[in-house]
Amino acid sequence: MKEYIEERAVEIGQYIVDYQATVRQTARQFGISKSTVHKDLTERLLTVNPVLAREARVILDINKSERHIRGGMATKAKYEHKSA
């Protein structure tokens, strides 16, 4: 693996842990796709820094378990705005 990819994977993992960020937020911040963020975290970071990978995985799992709630809130806000 190229060194800049390893560095990016560590930066992404650290960003998610520091800011409790979602995959979408992280992708936007780093200017890469959600798929790349996911691959960096689940595959690349695991070989470079397993401890950080586990910490980031915890955040991703929390975000995944809450995403249906955030989606519902966004839909509610959308329709409240339209009716007002």
PDB file of C-alpha atoms in Angstrom:
ATOM      1  CA  MET A   1       0.000   0.000   0.000  1.00  0.00           C
ATOM      2  CA  LYS A   2       1.267   3.456  -0.855  1.00  0.00           C
ATOM      3  CA  GLU A   3       2.349   5.653   2.020  1.00  0.00           C
ATOM      4  CA  TYR A   4      -0.085   8.491   1.272  1.00  0.00           C
ATOM      5  CA  ILE A   5      -3.004   6.039   1.411  1.00  0.00           C
ATOM      6  CA  GLU A   6      -1.869   4.780   4.801  1.00  0.00           C
ATOM      7  CA  GLU A   7      -1.532   8.360   6.048  1.00  0.00           C
ATOM      8  CA  ARG A   8      -5.007   9.224   4.723  1.00  0.00           C
ATOM      9  CA  ALA A   9      -6.503   6.183   6.439  1.00  0.00           C
ATOM     10  CA  VAL A  10      -4.990   7.248   9.771  1.00  0.00           C
ATOM     11  CA  GLU A  11      -6.162  10.858   9.289  1.00  0.00           C
ATOM     12  CA  ILE A  12      -9.684   9.661   8.471  1.00  0.00           C
ATOM     13  CA  GLY A  13      -9.774   7.359  11.482  1.00  0.00           C
ATOM     14  CA  GLN A  14      -8.556  10.105  13.774  1.00  0.00           C
ATOM     15  CA  TYR A  15     -11.089  12.582  12.332  1.00  0.00           C
ATOM     16  CA  ILE A  16     -13.985  10.196  12.964  1.00  0.00           C
ATOM     17  CA  VAL A  17     -12.863   9.501  16.525  1.00  0.00           C
ATOM     18  CA  ASP A  18     -12.198  13.171  17.332  1.00  0.00           C
ATOM     19  CA  TYR A  19     -15.421  14.578  15.860  1.00  0.00           C
ATOM     20  CA  GLN A  20     -17.772  11.578  16.119  1.00  0.00           C
ATOM     21  CA  ALA A  21     -18.237  12.163  12.383  1.00  0.00           C
ATOM     22  CA  THR A  22     -20.362  10.178   9.982  1.00  0.00           C
ATOM     23  CA  VAL A  23     -19.009   8.631   6.786  1.00  0.00           C
ATOM     24  CA  ARG A  24     -20.736  11.357   4.750  1.00  0.00           C
ATOM     25  CA  GLN A  25     -19.255  14.151   6.850  1.00  0.00           C
ATOM     26  CA  THR A  26     -15.810  12.589   6.624  1.00  0.00           C
ATOM     27  CA  ALA A  27     -16.033  12.097   2.864  1.00  0.00           C
ATOM     28  CA  ARG A  28     -17.043  15.736   2.423  1.00  0.00           C
ATOM     29  CA  GLN A  29     -14.225  16.927   4.708  1.00  0.00           C
ATOM     30  CA  PHE A  30     -11.522  14.973   2.848  1.00  0.00           C
ATOM     31  CA  GLY A  31     -12.964  15.382  -0.664  1.00  0.00           C
ATOM     32  CA  ILE A  32     -13.259  11.645  -1.276  1.00  0.00           C
ATOM     33  CA  SER A  33     -16.133   9.221  -1.797  1.00  0.00           C
ATOM     34  CA  LYS A  34     -18.059   7.450   0.955  1.00  0.00           C
ATOM     35  CA  SER A  35     -16.803   4.165  -0.471  1.00  0.00           C
ATOM     36  CA  THR A  36     -13.197   5.267  -0.058  1.00  0.00           C
ATOM     37  CA  VAL A  37     -13.829   6.347   3.542  1.00  0.00           C
ATOM     38  CA  HIS A  38     -15.428   2.997   4.299  1.00  0.00           C
ATOM     39  CA  LYS A  39     -12.613   1.013   2.633  1.00  0.00           C
ATOM     40  CA  ASP A  40      -9.938   3.089   4.398  1.00  0.00           C
ATOM     41  CA  LEU A  41     -11.555   2.391   7.769  1.00  0.00           C
ATOM     42  CA  THR A  42     -12.546  -1.232   7.417  1.00  0.00           C
ATOM     43  CA  GLU A  43      -9.568  -2.585   5.476  1.00  0.00           C
ATOM     44  CA  ARG A  44      -6.590  -0.251   5.250  1.00  0.00           C
ATOM     45  CA  LEU A  45      -6.601   1.246   8.737  1.00  0.00           C
ATOM     46  CA  LEU A  46      -6.928  -2.208  10.268  1.00  0.00           C
ATOM     47  CA  THR A  47      -3.488  -3.150   8.919  1.00  0.00           C
ATOM     48  CA  VAL A  48      -1.852   0.213   9.706  1.00  0.00           C
ATOM     49  CA  ASN A  49      -3.295   1.031  13.144  1.00  0.00           C
ATOM     50  CA  PRO A  50      -5.607  -1.665  14.559  1.00  0.00           C
ATOM     51  CA  VAL A  51      -6.314   0.235  17.796  1.00  0.00           C
ATOM     52  CA  LEU A  52      -7.504   3.336  15.955  1.00  0.00           C
ATOM     53  CA  ALA A  53      -9.478   1.138  13.557  1.00  0.00           C
ATOM     54  CA  ARG A  54     -11.396  -0.393  16.475  1.00  0.00           C
ATOM     55  CA  GLU A  55     -12.108   3.044  17.968  1.00  0.00           C
ATOM     56  CA  ALA A  56     -13.396   4.326  14.630  1.00  0.00           C
ATOM     57  CA  ARG A  57     -15.476   1.170  14.165  1.00  0.00           C
ATOM     58  CA  VAL A  58     -17.287   1.867  17.433  1.00  0.00           C
ATOM     59  CA  ILE A  59     -18.237   5.344  16.166  1.00  0.00           C
ATOM     60  CA  LEU A  60     -19.358   3.941  12.808  1.00  0.00           C
ATOM     61  CA  ASP A  61     -21.521   1.345  14.534  1.00  0.00           C
ATOM     62  CA  ILE A  62     -23.157   4.007  16.697  1.00  0.00           C
ATOM     63  CA  ASN A  63     -23.813   6.180  13.640  1.00  0.00           C
ATOM     64  CA  LYS A  64     -25.254   3.232  11.773  1.00  0.00           C
ATOM     65  CA  SER A  65     -27.620   2.402  14.628  1.00  0.00           C
ATOM     66  CA  GLU A  66     -28.818   6.028  14.770  1.00  0.00           C
ATOM     67  CA  ARG A  67     -29.121   6.807  11.066  1.00  0.00           C
ATOM     68  CA  HIS A  68     -32.787   5.888  10.809  1.00  0.00           C
ATOM     69  CA  ILE A  69     -33.528   8.391  13.570  1.00  0.00           C
ATOM     70  CA  ARG A  70     -31.566  11.181  11.858  1.00  0.00           C
ATOM     71  CA  GLY A  71     -33.305  10.381   8.570  1.00  0.00           C
ATOM     72  CA  GLY A  72     -36.698  10.624  10.213  1.00  0.00           C
ATOM     73  CA  MET A  73     -35.803  13.942  11.805  1.00  0.00           C
ATOM     74  CA  ALA A  74     -34.620  15.320   8.457  1.00  0.00           C
ATOM     75  CA  THR A  75     -37.858  14.238   6.772  1.00  0.00           C
ATOM     76  CA  LYS A  76     -39.927  15.772   9.548  1.00  0.00           C
ATOM     77  CA  ALA A  77     -38.038  19.064   9.272  1.00  0.00           C
ATOM     78  CA  LYS A  78     -38.473  19.060   5.509  1.00  0.00           C
ATOM     79  CA  TYR A  79     -42.239  18.747   5.688  1.00  0.00           C
ATOM     80  CA  GLU A  80     -42.603  21.178   8.597  1.00  0.00           C
ATOM     81  CA  HIS A  81     -40.769  23.759   6.520  1.00  0.00           C
ATOM     82  CA  LYS A  82     -43.026  23.154   3.484  1.00  0.00           C
ATOM     83  CA  SER A  83     -46.261  23.530   5.452  1.00  0.00           C
ATOM     84  CA  ALA A  84     -45.158  26.733   7.215  1.00  0.00           C
TER      85      ALA A  84
END
